[in-house]
CSV table of C-alpha atoms in Angstrom, one decimal:
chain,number,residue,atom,x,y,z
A,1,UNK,CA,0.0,0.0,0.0
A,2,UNK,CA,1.5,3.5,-0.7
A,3,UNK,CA,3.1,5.2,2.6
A,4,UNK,CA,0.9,7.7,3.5
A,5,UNK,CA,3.6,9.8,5.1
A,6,UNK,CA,5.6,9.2,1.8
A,7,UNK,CA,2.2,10.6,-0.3
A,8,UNK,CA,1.7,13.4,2.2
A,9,UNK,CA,5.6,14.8,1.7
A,10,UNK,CA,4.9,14.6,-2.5
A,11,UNK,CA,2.3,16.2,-2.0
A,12,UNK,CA,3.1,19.1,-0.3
A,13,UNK,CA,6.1,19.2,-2.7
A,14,UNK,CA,4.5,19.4,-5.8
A,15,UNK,CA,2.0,22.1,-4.7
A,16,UNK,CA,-1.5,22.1,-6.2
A,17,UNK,CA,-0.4,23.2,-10.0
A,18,UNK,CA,2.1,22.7,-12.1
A,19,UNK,CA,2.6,22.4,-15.6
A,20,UNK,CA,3.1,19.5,-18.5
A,21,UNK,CA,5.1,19.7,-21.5
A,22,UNK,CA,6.5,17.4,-24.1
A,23,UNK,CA,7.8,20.4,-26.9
A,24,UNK,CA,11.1,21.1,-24.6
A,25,UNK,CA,12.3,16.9,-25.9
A,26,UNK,CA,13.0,18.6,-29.1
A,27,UNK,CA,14.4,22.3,-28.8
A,28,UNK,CA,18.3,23.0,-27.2
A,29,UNK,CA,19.2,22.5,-24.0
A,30,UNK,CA,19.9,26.3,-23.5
A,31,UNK,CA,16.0,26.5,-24.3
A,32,UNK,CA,14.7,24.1,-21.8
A,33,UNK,CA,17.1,25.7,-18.8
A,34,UNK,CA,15.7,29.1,-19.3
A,35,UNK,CA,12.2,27.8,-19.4
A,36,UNK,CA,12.0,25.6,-16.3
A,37,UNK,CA,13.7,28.6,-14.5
A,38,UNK,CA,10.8,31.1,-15.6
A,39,UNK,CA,8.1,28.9,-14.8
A,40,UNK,CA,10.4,28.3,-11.1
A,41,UNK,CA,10.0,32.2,-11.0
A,42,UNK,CA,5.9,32.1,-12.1
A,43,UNK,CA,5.4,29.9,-8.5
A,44,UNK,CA,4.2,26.9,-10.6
A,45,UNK,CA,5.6,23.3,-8.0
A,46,UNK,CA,6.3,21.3,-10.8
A,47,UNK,CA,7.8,20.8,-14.7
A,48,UNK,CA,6.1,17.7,-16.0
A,49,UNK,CA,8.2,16.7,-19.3
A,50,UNK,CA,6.9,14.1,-21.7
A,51,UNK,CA,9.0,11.2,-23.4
A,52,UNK,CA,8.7,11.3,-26.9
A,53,UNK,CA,10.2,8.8,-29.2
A,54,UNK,CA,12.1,11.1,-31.4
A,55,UNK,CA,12.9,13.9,-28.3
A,56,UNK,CA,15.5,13.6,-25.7
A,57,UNK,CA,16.1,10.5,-23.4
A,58,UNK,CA,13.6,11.8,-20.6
A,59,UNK,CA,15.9,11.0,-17.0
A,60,UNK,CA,19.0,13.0,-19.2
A,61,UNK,CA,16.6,15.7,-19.7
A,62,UNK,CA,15.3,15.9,-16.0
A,63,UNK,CA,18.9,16.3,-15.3
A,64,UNK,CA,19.1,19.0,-17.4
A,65,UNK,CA,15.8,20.9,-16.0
A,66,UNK,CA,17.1,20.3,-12.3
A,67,UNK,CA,20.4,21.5,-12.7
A,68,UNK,CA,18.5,24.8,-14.1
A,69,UNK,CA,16.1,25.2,-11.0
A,70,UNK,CA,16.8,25.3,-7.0
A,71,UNK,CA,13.1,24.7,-5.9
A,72,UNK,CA,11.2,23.3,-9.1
A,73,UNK,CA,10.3,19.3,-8.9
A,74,UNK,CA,10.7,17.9,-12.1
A,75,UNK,CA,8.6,14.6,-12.8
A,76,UNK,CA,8.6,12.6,-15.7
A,77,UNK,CA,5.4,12.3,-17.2
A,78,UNK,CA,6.2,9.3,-18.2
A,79,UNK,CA,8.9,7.4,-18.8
A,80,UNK,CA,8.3,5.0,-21.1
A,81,UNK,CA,8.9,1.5,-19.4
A,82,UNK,CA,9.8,-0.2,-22.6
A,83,UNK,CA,12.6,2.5,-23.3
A,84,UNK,CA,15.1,1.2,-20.4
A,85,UNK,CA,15.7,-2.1,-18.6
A,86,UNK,CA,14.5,-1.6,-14.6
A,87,UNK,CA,17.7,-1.4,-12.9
A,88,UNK,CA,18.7,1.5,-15.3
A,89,UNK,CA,15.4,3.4,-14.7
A,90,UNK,CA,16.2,2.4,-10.9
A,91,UNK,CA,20.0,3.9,-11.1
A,92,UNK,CA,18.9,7.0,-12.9
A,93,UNK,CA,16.2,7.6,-10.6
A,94,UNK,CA,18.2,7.5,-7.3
A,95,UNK,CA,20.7,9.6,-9.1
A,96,UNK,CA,18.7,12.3,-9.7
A,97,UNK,CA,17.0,12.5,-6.7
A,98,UNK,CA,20.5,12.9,-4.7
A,99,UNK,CA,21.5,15.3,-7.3
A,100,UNK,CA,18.6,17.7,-7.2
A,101,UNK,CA,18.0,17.4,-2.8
A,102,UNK,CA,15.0,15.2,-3.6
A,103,UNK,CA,13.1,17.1,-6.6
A,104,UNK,CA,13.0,14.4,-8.8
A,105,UNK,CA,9.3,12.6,-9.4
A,106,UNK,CA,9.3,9.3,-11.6
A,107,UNK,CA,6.4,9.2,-13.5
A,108,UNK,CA,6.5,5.5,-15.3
A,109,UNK,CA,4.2,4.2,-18.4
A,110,UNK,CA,3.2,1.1,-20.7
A,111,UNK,CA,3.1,3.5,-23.4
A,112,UNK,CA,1.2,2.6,-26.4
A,113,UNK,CA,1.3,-0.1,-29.3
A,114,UNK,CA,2.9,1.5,-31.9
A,115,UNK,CA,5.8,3.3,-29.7
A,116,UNK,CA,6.2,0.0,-28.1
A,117,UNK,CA,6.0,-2.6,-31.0
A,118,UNK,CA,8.7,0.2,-32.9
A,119,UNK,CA,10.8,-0.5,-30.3
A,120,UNK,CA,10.7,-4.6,-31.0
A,121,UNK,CA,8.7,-5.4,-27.9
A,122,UNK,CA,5.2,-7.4,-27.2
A,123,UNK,CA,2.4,-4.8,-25.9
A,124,UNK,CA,-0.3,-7.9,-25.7
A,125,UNK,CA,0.3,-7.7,-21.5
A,126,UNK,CA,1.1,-4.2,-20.3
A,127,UNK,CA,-0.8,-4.6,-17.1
A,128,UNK,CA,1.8,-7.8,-16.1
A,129,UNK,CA,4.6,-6.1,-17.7
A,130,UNK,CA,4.6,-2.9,-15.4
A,131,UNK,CA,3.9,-5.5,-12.5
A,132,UNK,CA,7.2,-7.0,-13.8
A,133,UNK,CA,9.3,-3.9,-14.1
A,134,UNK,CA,8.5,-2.6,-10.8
A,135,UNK,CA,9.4,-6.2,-9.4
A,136,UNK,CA,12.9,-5.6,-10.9
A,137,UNK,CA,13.1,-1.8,-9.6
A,138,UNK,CA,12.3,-2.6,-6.3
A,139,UNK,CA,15.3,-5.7,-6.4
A,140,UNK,CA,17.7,-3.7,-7.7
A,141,UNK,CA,20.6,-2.8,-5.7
A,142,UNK,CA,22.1,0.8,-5.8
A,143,UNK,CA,25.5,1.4,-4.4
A,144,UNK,CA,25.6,5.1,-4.5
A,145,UNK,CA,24.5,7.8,-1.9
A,146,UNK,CA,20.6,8.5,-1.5
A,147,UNK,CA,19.2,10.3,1.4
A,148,UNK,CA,15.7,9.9,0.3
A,149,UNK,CA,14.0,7.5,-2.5
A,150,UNK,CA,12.3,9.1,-5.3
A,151,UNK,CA,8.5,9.0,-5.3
A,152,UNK,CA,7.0,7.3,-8.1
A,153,UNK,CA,3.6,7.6,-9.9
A,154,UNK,CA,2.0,5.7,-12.4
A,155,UNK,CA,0.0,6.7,-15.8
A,156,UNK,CA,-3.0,5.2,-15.1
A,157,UNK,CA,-6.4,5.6,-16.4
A,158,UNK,CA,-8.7,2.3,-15.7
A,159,UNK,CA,-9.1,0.7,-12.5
A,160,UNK,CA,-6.7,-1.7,-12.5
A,161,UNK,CA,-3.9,0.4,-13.2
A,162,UNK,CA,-4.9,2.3,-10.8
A,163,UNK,CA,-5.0,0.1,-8.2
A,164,UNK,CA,-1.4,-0.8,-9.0
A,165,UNK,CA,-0.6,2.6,-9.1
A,166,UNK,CA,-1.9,2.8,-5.1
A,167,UNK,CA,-0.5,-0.7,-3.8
A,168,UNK,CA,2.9,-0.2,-5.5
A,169,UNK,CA,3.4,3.5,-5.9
A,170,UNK,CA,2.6,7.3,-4.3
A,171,UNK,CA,0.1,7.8,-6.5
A,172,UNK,CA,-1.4,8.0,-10.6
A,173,UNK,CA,-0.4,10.6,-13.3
A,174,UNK,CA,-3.3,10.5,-15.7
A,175,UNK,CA,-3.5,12.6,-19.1
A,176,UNK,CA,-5.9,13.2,-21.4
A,177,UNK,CA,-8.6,13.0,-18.5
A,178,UNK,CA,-11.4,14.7,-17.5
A,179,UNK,CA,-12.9,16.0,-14.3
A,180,UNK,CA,-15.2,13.0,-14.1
A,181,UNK,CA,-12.1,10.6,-14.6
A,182,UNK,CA,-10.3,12.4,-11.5
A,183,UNK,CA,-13.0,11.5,-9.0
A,184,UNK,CA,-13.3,7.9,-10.5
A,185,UNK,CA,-10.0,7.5,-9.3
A,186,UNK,CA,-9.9,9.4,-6.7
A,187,UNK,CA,-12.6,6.9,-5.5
A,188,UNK,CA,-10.5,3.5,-6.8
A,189,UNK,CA,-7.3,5.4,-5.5
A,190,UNK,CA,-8.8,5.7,-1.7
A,191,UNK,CA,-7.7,8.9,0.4
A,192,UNK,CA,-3.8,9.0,0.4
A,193,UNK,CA,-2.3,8.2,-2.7
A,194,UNK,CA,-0.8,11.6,-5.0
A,195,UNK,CA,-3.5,12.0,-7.7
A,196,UNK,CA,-2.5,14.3,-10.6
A,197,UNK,CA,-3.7,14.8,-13.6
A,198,UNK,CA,-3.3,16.5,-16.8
A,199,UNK,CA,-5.0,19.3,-18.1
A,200,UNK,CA,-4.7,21.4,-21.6
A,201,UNK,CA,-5.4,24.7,-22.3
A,202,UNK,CA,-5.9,26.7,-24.9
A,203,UNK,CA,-5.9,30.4,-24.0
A,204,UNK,CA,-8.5,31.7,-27.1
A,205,UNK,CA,-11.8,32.8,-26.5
A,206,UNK,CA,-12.9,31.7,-30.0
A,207,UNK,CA,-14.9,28.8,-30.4
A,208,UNK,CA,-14.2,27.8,-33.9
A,209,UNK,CA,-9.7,28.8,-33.7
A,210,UNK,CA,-10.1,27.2,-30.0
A,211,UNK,CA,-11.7,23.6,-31.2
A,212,UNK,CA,-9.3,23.5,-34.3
A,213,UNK,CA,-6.3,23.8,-32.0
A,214,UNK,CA,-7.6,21.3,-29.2
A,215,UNK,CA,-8.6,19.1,-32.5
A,216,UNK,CA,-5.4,19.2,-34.0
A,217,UNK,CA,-3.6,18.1,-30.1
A,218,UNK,CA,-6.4,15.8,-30.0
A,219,UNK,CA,-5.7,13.8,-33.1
A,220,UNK,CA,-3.3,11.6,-32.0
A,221,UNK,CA,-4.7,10.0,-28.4
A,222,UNK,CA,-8.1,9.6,-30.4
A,223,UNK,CA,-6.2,7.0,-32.6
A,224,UNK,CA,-4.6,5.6,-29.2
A,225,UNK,CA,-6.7,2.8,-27.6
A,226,UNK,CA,-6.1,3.1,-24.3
A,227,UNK,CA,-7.8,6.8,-24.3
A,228,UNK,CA,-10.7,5.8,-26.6
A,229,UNK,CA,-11.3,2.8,-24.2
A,230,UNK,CA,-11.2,5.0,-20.9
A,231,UNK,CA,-13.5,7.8,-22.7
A,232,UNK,CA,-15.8,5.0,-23.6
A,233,UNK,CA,-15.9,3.8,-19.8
A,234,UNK,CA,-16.8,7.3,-19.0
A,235,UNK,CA,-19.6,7.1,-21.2
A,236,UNK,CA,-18.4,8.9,-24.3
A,237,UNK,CA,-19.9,7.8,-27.3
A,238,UNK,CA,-19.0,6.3,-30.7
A,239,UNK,CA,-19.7,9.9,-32.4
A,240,UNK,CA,-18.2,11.7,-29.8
A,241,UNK,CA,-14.6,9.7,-29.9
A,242,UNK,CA,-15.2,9.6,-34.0
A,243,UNK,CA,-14.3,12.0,-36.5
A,244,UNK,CA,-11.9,14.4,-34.1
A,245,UNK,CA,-14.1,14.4,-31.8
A,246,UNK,CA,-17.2,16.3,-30.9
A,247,UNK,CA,-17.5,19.8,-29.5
A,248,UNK,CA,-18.6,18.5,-26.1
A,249,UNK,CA,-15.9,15.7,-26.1
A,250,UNK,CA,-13.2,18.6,-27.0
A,251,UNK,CA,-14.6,21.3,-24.6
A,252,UNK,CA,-14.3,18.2,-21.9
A,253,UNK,CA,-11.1,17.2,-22.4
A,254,UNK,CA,-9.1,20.7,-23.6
A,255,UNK,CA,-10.7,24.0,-21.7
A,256,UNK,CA,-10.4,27.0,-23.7
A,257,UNK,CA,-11.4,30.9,-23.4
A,258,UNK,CA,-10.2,33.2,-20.3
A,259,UNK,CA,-7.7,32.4,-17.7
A,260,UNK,CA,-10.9,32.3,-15.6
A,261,UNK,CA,-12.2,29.7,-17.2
A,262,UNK,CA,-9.1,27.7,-17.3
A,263,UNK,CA,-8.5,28.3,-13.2
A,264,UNK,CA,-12.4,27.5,-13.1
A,265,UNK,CA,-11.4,24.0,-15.0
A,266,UNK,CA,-8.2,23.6,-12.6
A,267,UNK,CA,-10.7,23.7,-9.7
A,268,UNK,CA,-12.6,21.4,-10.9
A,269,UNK,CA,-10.6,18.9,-11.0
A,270,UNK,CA,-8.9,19.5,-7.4
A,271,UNK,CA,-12.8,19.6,-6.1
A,272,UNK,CA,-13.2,15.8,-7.7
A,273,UNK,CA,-10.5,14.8,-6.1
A,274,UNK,CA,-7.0,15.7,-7.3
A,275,UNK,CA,-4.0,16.9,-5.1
A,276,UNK,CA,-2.0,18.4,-8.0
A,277,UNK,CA,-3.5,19.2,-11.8
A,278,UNK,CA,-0.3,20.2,-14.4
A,279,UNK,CA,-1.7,22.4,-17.2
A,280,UNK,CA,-0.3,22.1,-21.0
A,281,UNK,CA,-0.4,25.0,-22.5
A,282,UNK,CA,-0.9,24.8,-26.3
A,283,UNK,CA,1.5,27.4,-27.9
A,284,UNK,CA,3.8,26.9,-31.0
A,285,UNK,CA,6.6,28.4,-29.3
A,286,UNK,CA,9.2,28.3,-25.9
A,287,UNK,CA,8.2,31.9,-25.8
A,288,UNK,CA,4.4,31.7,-26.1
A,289,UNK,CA,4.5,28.8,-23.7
A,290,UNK,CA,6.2,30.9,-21.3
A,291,UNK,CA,3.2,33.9,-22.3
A,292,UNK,CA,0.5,31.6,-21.8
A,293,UNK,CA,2.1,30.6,-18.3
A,294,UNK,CA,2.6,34.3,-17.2
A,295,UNK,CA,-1.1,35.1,-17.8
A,296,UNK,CA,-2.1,32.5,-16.2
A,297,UNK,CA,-0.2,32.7,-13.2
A,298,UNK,CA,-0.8,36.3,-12.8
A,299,UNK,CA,-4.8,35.6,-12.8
A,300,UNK,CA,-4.0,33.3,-10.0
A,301,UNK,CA,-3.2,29.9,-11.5
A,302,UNK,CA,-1.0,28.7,-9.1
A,303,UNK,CA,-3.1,30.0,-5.6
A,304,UNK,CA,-5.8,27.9,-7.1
């Protein structure tokens, strides 16, 4: 069962918002350094990077994020199981969290088919194949220094991953969730265990520029089973998860408009149930993401 003392201290750590990305895998490092330190400065807990398979190795890009930042936890969100053998996820993990004073958060994944199968691996079991991985984690022997563990989370969406995610971690990192998914697991989850989701934004008040842009992030998870499957248990229909998705099923799952609405959105969530909620901003730039942050914060974002 996850330490509740353990849960409490991540908690507390991450504060109640912080903010996903996955576009800082693919520009210079230079870039990503003065980012995280901005959004350090904007008072948002936590930087939330993405593993992509064509961006940088995600635990050497933490690295590179903490050694930019004195109070900012960095969390992968996730790192792709299938990408690195246990025992090196294990190793990398305790580094960073003796490097950075204990500011590291590993978020771990089963990815999806196609990024695993790329990779030359079998995706038929990825319920027994985390089960697996954290078996070998929690074996492996680390001869370095390491005050404290690193806190671990798990993606998780259906029930039984996130009843892994309680017995065998702090808590679940879902994306692409809504604020009917967080108090469905907050209620699988129980009281203790670290629930924070995912939330994008798109900082336009109109309708039609706002849906094309959420349609356009949208297009890829609505080809991705595991979301279509955990919007259908949520009781989206075939129309809405068809066709790029319908304006309900896009307002649900991307809030648009004023930074109002968005902090209205962020509440939402932490009212179902959620400790922590990471916004992702949809901006084209380093620079726009940093815009989008600054409004936000400065309407109250990160008191919320």
């Amino acid at each position: 069962m996850t330490d509740a003392g353990e849960a409490e201290a991540l908690k507390r750590r991450l504060g109640r918002v912080g903010v996903w990305n996955s576009t800082l895998s693919g520009q210079a490092a230079s870039v990503g350094r003065e980012v995280a330190a901005h959004i350090e400065s904007l008072g948002y807990g936590a930087l939330w990077i993405g593993e992509t398979p064509t961006g940088k190795e995600v635990l050497t890009h933490a690295s590179i994020l903490l050694g930019a930042t004195h109070r900012l936890t960095v969390a992968t969100g996730i790192a792709n199981i299938w990408a690195r053998d246990a025992v090196a996820t294990a190793n990398g993990a305790n580094t960073l969290a003796e490097a950075s004073g204990g500011r590291f958060v590993l978020g771990l994944g089963v990815s999806h088919a196609p990024t695993v199968s790329a990779r030359g691996h079998d995706y038929r079991r990825p319920f027994a194949a985390m089960n697996a991985y954290l078996d070998a984690m929690d074996a492996a022997e680390y001869g370095g220094p390491l005050p404290e563990p690193p806190p671990r989370l798990l993606a998780a969406l259906r029930p039984r991953m996130l009843e892994l995610a309680a017995r065998r971690a702090q808590g679940a990192h879902p994306y692409f969730v809504t604020p009917d998914h967080t108090a469905r697991a907050r209620e699988v989850l129980g009281a203790g265990p670290v629930l924070a989701p995912e939330q994008t934004v798109v900082l336009d008040t109109d309708p039609e520029r706002a849906r094309g842009i959420a349609r356009r992030f949208m297009a890829l998870y609505l080809g991705l089973p595991n979301y279509v499957n955990n919007l259908r248990d949520l009781g989206w229909s075939e129309e809405d998860v068809s066709g790029g998705g319908s304006d309900a099923l896009v307002d649900a799952i991307v809030v648009w408009g004023e930074p109002d609405t968005v902090i209205g959105r962020v509440r939402e969530h932490l009212d179902a149930g959620a400790d922590h909620v990471c916004v992702q901003p949809l901006a084209d730039t380093p620079r726009g993401l940093l815009e989008h942050l600054r409004v936000l914060a400065s309407a109250g974002l990160v008191a919320a």
